[in-house]
Amino acid sequence: MQGTILLIYTGGTIGMVKSAGSDALQAFDFKTLLNNIPELNLLDCHIDTVSFSRPLDSSEMNPQHWVEMASIIQNHYDKYDGFVVLHGSDTMSYTASALSFMLENLNKPVILTGSQLPIGDLRTDAKENLITAVQLASLRQNNEPVIKEVGLYFEYKLYRGNRTTKIDADHFEAFASYNFPPLVTSGVRLVVQHQLLWDFAGTKPLKVHTDLESRVGIIKMFPGITPEFFDHLASFDNLKGLVIETYGSGNATTAQWFLDVLKAIIDKGVHVVNVTQCAGGRVSMGHYKTSQSLLKIGVISGKDITTEAAITKMMYLLGNSAPKSEFKTLFETSLRGELTEN
Ligand code: ASP
């Protein structure tokens, strides 16, 4: 036996059926789901299962659910060699990013997967996704797990979870990681890119962070955004952190009202992070005149981080009371491989 795996079912299309008399999908119980994949019994590992008491469509996901997942992993950490989390695809990249920050010193695999079609569907993508995710979670070399990070497996590729974004609502290839190559590709063989794998290379015990700050927000810039709208959102009384999705390499309007609002909230202590709304590439503040002023007033560079990783990293750093003076440095540093520093 290659090892013991804990399969955690949180919900999502993978385990859904059409409800009686309607076309709407709703979650069904985990036993039924497993009965649909007898192939799992053929794998060279022992699988135990645990399910959320109320499996949910991942659009309902919130930080409390991330805490629940992290706690399940923590409570079973010593007993299992790896963890596979079944999750809806809609917010899977947010969860993968959040878990990567919450699980400090992780040295076992935590692989998220799901599917575009329910497991009972003839053309389902669930079987391949689930079976390969379990195989990846049980991969071992020199008596150690090969993967020691939070990954996301979908349609023949394992990605670093905090580098992913859901890019397609219809196709089986629903995820992309534009700024970091896949860790493993699954063809006739599983090809592992060992040089890309995250390894904190320490012996420190797992530390689980469950305090996440929710008073954060994301504003996407668009040509024509009005001062009233921007000010209204950004000046929300209790805001602690704001991610702005700017254009290209981190550019935004140089209009005075925009800079004034940002400066005022930064002076008040709100952390503002600049990420690009492009699917790939990085923020490089100061490259164009339109981002120089952002740099000057103290906006933090998200570099090539995804929006999903940026907002969850913010929740994590603020929840763990990162000192104000260190927030910028911590944000611009790769903590779990979520960004390329330079
Ligand atoms: N709405 C579903 C969810 O995210 C879609 C999926 O499972 O892929 O839970």
Short mmCIF file of C-alpha atoms and ligand atoms in Angstrom, two decimals:
data_model
loop_
_atom_site.label_atom_id
_atom_site.label_comp_id
_atom_site.label_asym_id
_atom_site.label_seq_id
_atom_site.Cartn_x
_atom_site.Cartn_y
_atom_site.Cartn_z
CA MET A 1 0.00 0.00 0.00
CA GLN A 2 1.29 3.43 -0.99
CA GLY A 3 -0.40 5.13 1.92
CA THR A 4 -3.58 6.28 3.57
CA ILE A 5 -5.65 9.10 2.15
CA LEU A 6 -8.45 11.11 3.69
CA LEU A 7 -11.07 12.18 1.17
CA ILE A 8 -12.95 15.27 2.34
CA TYR A 9 -16.23 15.99 0.59
CA THR A 10 -17.38 19.59 0.80
CA GLY A 11 -19.88 19.60 -2.09
CA GLY A 12 -19.93 20.78 -5.68
CA THR A 13 -21.19 19.37 -8.97
CA ILE A 14 -19.12 16.22 -8.55
CA GLY A 15 -21.60 14.93 -5.99
CA MET A 16 -24.84 16.43 -7.26
CA VAL A 17 -28.01 15.06 -8.82
CA LYS A 18 -31.03 16.73 -10.36
CA SER A 19 -33.68 17.33 -7.75
CA ALA A 20 -37.08 15.70 -8.34
CA GLY A 21 -39.21 17.60 -10.82
CA SER A 22 -36.58 20.19 -11.66
CA ASP A 23 -33.33 20.65 -13.50
CA ALA A 24 -31.57 22.27 -10.56
CA LEU A 25 -28.60 20.33 -9.19
CA GLN A 26 -28.36 19.61 -5.49
CA ALA A 27 -25.87 17.69 -3.38
CA PHE A 28 -26.43 14.04 -2.64
CA ASP A 29 -24.80 11.94 0.03
CA PHE A 30 -21.20 10.87 -0.04
CA LYS A 31 -21.84 7.11 0.06
CA THR A 32 -23.77 7.37 -3.22
CA LEU A 33 -20.92 9.33 -4.70
CA LEU A 34 -18.39 6.68 -3.74
CA ASN A 35 -20.58 3.89 -5.04
CA ASN A 36 -20.30 5.56 -8.43
CA ILE A 37 -16.53 5.08 -8.47
CA PRO A 38 -15.80 1.44 -7.62
CA GLU A 39 -12.39 2.02 -9.30
CA LEU A 40 -11.25 3.75 -6.10
CA ASN A 41 -11.02 0.30 -4.50
CA LEU A 42 -8.45 -0.70 -7.10
CA LEU A 43 -5.99 2.02 -6.08
CA ASP A 44 -2.92 1.05 -4.16
CA CYS A 45 -3.88 3.02 -1.06
CA HIS A 46 -6.32 2.99 1.80
CA ILE A 47 -9.02 5.67 1.56
CA ASP A 48 -11.12 6.97 4.42
CA THR A 49 -13.79 9.56 3.91
CA VAL A 50 -15.34 12.44 5.77
CA SER A 51 -18.07 14.75 4.56
CA PHE A 52 -19.33 18.20 5.47
CA SER A 53 -22.59 17.62 7.31
CA ARG A 54 -24.24 19.88 4.73
CA PRO A 55 -22.35 19.66 1.42
CA LEU A 56 -22.63 22.92 -0.48
CA ASP A 57 -22.38 24.49 -3.88
CA SER A 58 -19.07 26.27 -3.69
CA SER A 59 -20.71 29.61 -4.46
CA GLU A 60 -21.90 29.43 -0.84
CA MET A 61 -18.34 29.04 0.45
CA ASN A 62 -17.07 31.42 3.11
CA PRO A 63 -14.05 31.58 5.44
CA GLN A 64 -15.90 29.51 8.07
CA HIS A 65 -15.90 26.61 5.63
CA TRP A 66 -12.15 27.06 5.06
CA VAL A 67 -11.67 26.85 8.81
CA GLU A 68 -13.73 23.66 8.85
CA MET A 69 -11.55 22.12 6.11
CA ALA A 70 -8.31 23.22 7.77
CA SER A 71 -9.51 21.81 11.10
CA ILE A 72 -10.37 18.44 9.55
CA ILE A 73 -6.87 18.33 8.06
CA GLN A 74 -5.29 19.35 11.35
CA ASN A 75 -7.25 16.79 13.38
CA HIS A 76 -6.28 13.97 11.02
CA TYR A 77 -2.84 15.19 10.04
CA ASP A 78 -0.77 12.49 11.73
CA LYS A 79 -3.01 9.64 10.71
CA TYR A 80 -2.98 10.23 6.94
CA ASP A 81 -0.33 10.55 4.26
CA GLY A 82 -2.38 12.87 2.11
CA PHE A 83 -5.69 14.68 1.75
CA VAL A 84 -8.02 15.07 -1.21
CA VAL A 85 -10.69 17.76 -0.97
CA LEU A 86 -13.72 17.43 -3.23
CA HIS A 87 -14.97 20.92 -3.92
CA GLY A 88 -17.13 22.82 -6.40
CA SER A 89 -15.09 24.42 -9.14
CA ASP A 90 -16.64 27.90 -8.83
CA THR A 91 -14.61 29.01 -5.82
CA MET A 92 -12.02 26.24 -5.75
CA SER A 93 -9.15 28.62 -6.48
CA TYR A 94 -10.13 30.82 -3.53
CA THR A 95 -10.26 27.82 -1.20
CA ALA A 96 -6.97 26.43 -2.51
CA SER A 97 -5.33 29.82 -1.98
CA ALA A 98 -6.81 30.27 1.49
CA LEU A 99 -5.78 26.78 2.62
CA SER A 100 -2.25 27.32 1.35
CA PHE A 101 -1.87 30.27 3.73
CA MET A 102 -3.76 28.68 6.61
CA LEU A 103 -1.65 25.50 6.58
CA GLU A 104 1.83 26.73 7.49
CA ASN A 105 4.70 24.20 7.31
CA LEU A 106 2.55 21.75 5.40
CA ASN A 107 4.60 18.70 4.46
CA LYS A 108 1.88 16.47 3.09
CA PRO A 109 -0.26 16.77 -0.04
CA VAL A 110 -3.61 18.53 0.07
CA ILE A 111 -5.17 18.18 -3.39
CA LEU A 112 -8.41 19.90 -4.34
CA THR A 113 -10.48 18.57 -7.18
CA GLY A 114 -14.04 18.48 -8.48
CA SER A 115 -15.71 18.22 -11.84
CA GLN A 116 -17.77 20.03 -14.44
CA LEU A 117 -20.28 17.18 -14.73
CA PRO A 118 -21.81 15.18 -11.86
CA ILE A 119 -20.25 11.82 -11.12
CA GLY A 120 -23.35 9.96 -12.23
CA ASP A 121 -23.28 11.54 -15.71
CA LEU A 122 -22.15 9.26 -18.54
CA ARG A 123 -19.62 11.80 -19.83
CA THR A 124 -18.43 12.85 -16.42
CA ASP A 125 -14.94 14.24 -15.87
CA ALA A 126 -15.26 13.39 -12.16
CA LYS A 127 -13.75 9.93 -12.30
CA GLU A 128 -10.45 10.89 -13.87
CA ASN A 129 -10.14 13.96 -11.68
CA LEU A 130 -10.83 12.08 -8.48
CA ILE A 131 -8.81 8.96 -9.24
CA THR A 132 -5.72 10.91 -10.33
CA ALA A 133 -6.05 13.33 -7.41
CA VAL A 134 -5.95 10.35 -5.04
CA GLN A 135 -2.95 8.91 -6.88
CA LEU A 136 -1.13 12.23 -6.63
CA ALA A 137 -1.91 12.50 -2.94
CA SER A 138 -0.43 9.07 -2.35
CA LEU A 139 2.75 9.56 -4.42
CA ARG A 140 5.81 8.86 -2.30
CA GLN A 141 9.52 8.88 -2.87
CA ASN A 142 12.26 7.97 -0.35
CA ASN A 143 9.56 7.36 2.18
CA GLU A 144 8.28 10.94 1.89
CA PRO A 145 5.32 12.46 0.10
CA VAL A 146 6.29 13.90 -3.28
CA ILE A 147 3.81 16.79 -3.00
CA LYS A 148 3.97 18.90 0.12
CA GLU A 149 1.66 21.74 -0.73
CA VAL A 150 -1.92 22.63 -1.59
CA GLY A 151 -2.53 21.61 -5.20
CA LEU A 152 -5.50 21.77 -7.53
CA TYR A 153 -5.99 18.89 -9.95
CA PHE A 154 -8.31 19.29 -12.93
CA GLU A 155 -8.35 17.87 -16.45
CA TYR A 156 -4.94 16.20 -16.53
CA LYS A 157 -2.99 18.89 -14.70
CA LEU A 158 -1.92 19.45 -11.13
CA TYR A 159 -1.37 23.11 -10.41
CA ARG A 160 -0.11 24.98 -7.38
CA GLY A 161 -3.48 25.84 -5.87
CA ASN A 162 -2.73 29.46 -5.06
CA ARG A 163 -1.68 30.13 -8.67
CA THR A 164 -4.96 29.04 -10.23
CA THR A 165 -8.04 30.79 -11.58
CA LYS A 166 -11.25 29.33 -12.91
CA ILE A 167 -11.27 30.35 -16.56
CA ASP A 168 -14.12 28.41 -18.12
CA ALA A 169 -17.67 27.67 -17.06
CA ASP A 170 -18.30 25.08 -19.78
CA HIS A 171 -15.15 23.27 -20.78
CA PHE A 172 -13.57 20.44 -18.87
CA GLU A 173 -10.35 22.44 -18.85
CA ALA A 174 -11.79 24.87 -16.33
CA PHE A 175 -8.64 26.12 -14.62
CA ALA A 176 -5.47 27.87 -15.63
CA SER A 177 -2.30 28.95 -13.92
CA TYR A 178 -0.92 31.56 -16.26
CA ASN A 179 2.01 32.66 -14.16
CA PHE A 180 3.29 29.28 -13.00
CA PRO A 181 3.61 26.01 -14.93
CA PRO A 182 1.73 22.86 -13.92
CA LEU A 183 3.45 20.79 -11.24
CA VAL A 184 2.35 17.49 -12.73
CA THR A 185 0.82 16.54 -16.08
CA SER A 186 -1.13 13.37 -16.44
CA GLY A 187 -0.85 11.47 -19.70
CA VAL A 188 0.11 7.88 -20.18
CA ARG A 189 2.37 8.57 -17.22
CA LEU A 190 2.27 11.12 -14.44
CA VAL A 191 5.10 13.52 -15.20
CA VAL A 192 6.18 15.37 -12.07
CA GLN A 193 8.15 18.60 -12.43
CA HIS A 194 10.14 18.05 -9.26
CA GLN A 195 12.06 21.31 -9.60
CA LEU A 196 8.78 23.28 -9.35
CA LEU A 197 7.39 21.64 -6.23
CA TRP A 198 7.10 23.74 -3.10
CA ASP A 199 9.11 22.47 -0.20
CA PHE A 200 9.49 24.59 2.87
CA ALA A 201 12.36 22.19 3.68
CA GLY A 202 11.84 22.40 7.38
CA THR A 203 10.99 20.10 10.21
CA LYS A 204 8.64 22.53 11.91
CA PRO A 205 5.26 21.07 12.87
CA LEU A 206 2.13 22.02 10.96
CA LYS A 207 0.69 25.31 12.17
CA VAL A 208 -2.93 25.99 11.31
CA HIS A 209 -4.11 29.60 11.14
CA THR A 210 -7.83 29.98 11.53
CA ASP A 211 -8.16 33.73 12.10
CA LEU A 212 -9.09 35.36 8.82
CA GLU A 213 -10.05 39.01 8.46
CA SER A 214 -13.20 39.45 6.42
CA ARG A 215 -13.27 43.24 6.34
CA VAL A 216 -11.49 43.30 2.99
CA GLY A 217 -12.61 44.06 -0.54
CA ILE A 218 -11.81 43.96 -4.25
CA ILE A 219 -12.49 46.78 -6.70
CA LYS A 220 -12.03 46.22 -10.42
CA MET A 221 -11.12 49.36 -12.33
CA PHE A 222 -12.95 50.15 -15.55
CA PRO A 223 -12.91 53.11 -17.90
CA GLY A 224 -15.68 55.39 -16.68
CA ILE A 225 -15.63 54.37 -13.01
CA THR A 226 -17.06 57.34 -11.15
CA PRO A 227 -15.51 59.09 -8.15
CA GLU A 228 -18.75 58.49 -6.18
CA PHE A 229 -18.75 54.76 -6.78
CA PHE A 230 -15.05 54.30 -6.02
CA ASP A 231 -15.15 56.51 -2.95
CA HIS A 232 -18.26 54.77 -1.65
CA LEU A 233 -16.66 51.33 -1.83
CA ALA A 234 -13.15 52.26 -0.76
CA SER A 235 -14.16 54.48 2.14
CA PHE A 236 -16.28 51.82 3.86
CA ASP A 237 -15.77 52.51 7.56
CA ASN A 238 -14.30 49.28 8.79
CA LEU A 239 -12.28 48.34 5.75
CA LYS A 240 -8.88 46.87 6.64
CA GLY A 241 -7.56 45.89 3.24
CA LEU A 242 -8.38 46.57 -0.39
CA VAL A 243 -7.28 44.80 -3.57
CA ILE A 244 -7.56 46.95 -6.69
CA GLU A 245 -7.58 45.20 -10.04
CA THR A 246 -5.85 47.62 -12.36
CA TYR A 247 -4.98 47.52 -16.05
CA GLY A 248 -1.98 45.84 -17.66
CA SER A 249 1.17 46.07 -15.61
CA GLY A 250 -0.59 47.84 -12.74
CA ASN A 251 -1.83 51.04 -14.35
CA ALA A 252 -4.84 53.12 -13.40
CA THR A 253 -6.21 56.58 -13.96
CA THR A 254 -4.06 59.44 -12.70
CA ALA A 255 -7.19 61.48 -11.88
CA GLN A 256 -6.71 63.38 -8.64
CA TRP A 257 -9.97 62.14 -7.07
CA PHE A 258 -8.74 58.55 -7.43
CA LEU A 259 -5.35 59.20 -5.86
CA ASP A 260 -6.94 61.30 -3.10
CA VAL A 261 -9.31 58.50 -2.07
CA LEU A 262 -6.50 55.95 -2.04
CA LYS A 263 -4.15 58.23 -0.14
CA ALA A 264 -6.82 58.99 2.44
CA ILE A 265 -7.57 55.33 3.14
CA ILE A 266 -3.87 54.37 3.18
CA ASP A 267 -3.25 57.17 5.71
CA LYS A 268 -6.11 55.73 7.77
CA GLY A 269 -4.26 52.39 7.87
CA VAL A 270 -6.00 50.44 5.09
CA HIS A 271 -3.61 48.20 3.14
CA VAL A 272 -4.08 48.62 -0.61
CA VAL A 273 -2.71 45.98 -2.98
CA ASN A 274 -2.42 46.41 -6.74
CA VAL A 275 -3.08 43.33 -8.91
CA THR A 276 -3.52 43.19 -12.66
CA GLN A 277 -6.86 42.35 -14.22
CA CYS A 278 -4.94 40.61 -17.03
CA ALA A 279 -5.07 36.84 -16.90
CA GLY A 280 -1.28 36.60 -16.95
CA GLY A 281 1.77 38.79 -16.35
CA ARG A 282 2.69 41.02 -13.47
CA VAL A 283 2.28 44.39 -11.86
CA SER A 284 5.32 46.54 -12.25
CA MET A 285 4.54 49.84 -10.56
CA GLY A 286 6.48 52.80 -11.83
CA HIS A 287 6.98 51.29 -15.27
CA TYR A 288 4.39 53.69 -16.72
CA LYS A 289 3.58 57.16 -15.48
CA THR A 290 0.06 55.90 -14.73
CA SER A 291 1.34 53.72 -11.92
CA GLN A 292 4.09 55.92 -10.54
CA SER A 293 1.72 57.84 -8.30
CA LEU A 294 0.33 54.60 -6.87
CA LEU A 295 3.82 53.65 -5.82
CA LYS A 296 4.36 57.06 -4.26
CA ILE A 297 1.27 56.97 -2.06
CA GLY A 298 2.16 53.53 -0.68
CA VAL A 299 0.16 51.07 -2.74
CA ILE A 300 1.57 47.54 -2.36
CA SER A 301 2.53 45.55 -5.46
CA GLY A 302 0.78 42.21 -5.89
CA LYS A 303 3.43 41.32 -8.53
CA ASP A 304 2.09 38.28 -10.43
CA ILE A 305 -0.33 37.07 -7.76
CA THR A 306 -3.88 36.09 -8.74
CA THR A 307 -6.81 38.04 -7.32
CA GLU A 308 -7.90 34.89 -5.50
CA ALA A 309 -4.54 34.55 -3.78
CA ALA A 310 -4.31 38.29 -3.11
CA ILE A 311 -7.60 38.54 -1.24
CA THR A 312 -7.02 35.38 0.79
CA LYS A 313 -3.43 36.38 1.60
CA MET A 314 -4.80 39.68 2.83
CA MET A 315 -7.38 37.89 5.01
CA TYR A 316 -4.61 35.69 6.39
CA LEU A 317 -2.06 38.42 7.10
CA LEU A 318 -4.63 40.74 8.68
CA GLY A 319 -6.21 37.89 10.65
CA ASN A 320 -2.82 36.98 12.03
CA SER A 321 -2.11 40.56 12.98
CA ALA A 322 0.91 41.00 10.76
CA PRO A 323 2.57 44.16 12.14
CA LYS A 324 1.62 47.20 10.08
CA SER A 325 5.26 47.96 9.30
CA GLU A 326 5.83 44.44 7.96
CA PHE A 327 2.62 44.02 6.00
CA LYS A 328 4.02 45.37 2.74
CA THR A 329 7.18 43.26 2.92
CA LEU A 330 5.21 40.14 3.81
CA PHE A 331 2.72 40.74 1.05
CA GLU A 332 5.42 41.23 -1.55
CA THR A 333 7.27 38.10 -0.39
CA SER A 334 6.39 34.62 -1.57
CA LEU A 335 5.09 32.83 1.52
CA ARG A 336 3.74 29.69 -0.15
CA GLY A 337 4.90 30.08 -3.75
CA GLU A 338 1.93 32.32 -4.57
CA LEU A 339 3.96 34.97 -6.39
CA THR A 340 7.24 35.46 -8.20
CA GLU A 341 9.23 38.00 -6.23
CA ASN A 342 11.16 39.46 -9.16
N1 ASP B 1 -21.64 25.53 -8.87
C1 ASP B 1 -20.77 24.39 -8.70
C2 ASP B 1 -19.89 24.63 -7.49
O1 ASP B 1 -18.95 25.36 -7.55
C3 ASP B 1 -19.93 24.16 -9.91
C4 ASP B 1 -18.96 23.01 -9.77
O2 ASP B 1 -19.03 22.21 -8.89
O3 ASP B 1 -18.10 22.88 -10.63
O4 ASP B 1 -20.16 24.10 -6.45
#
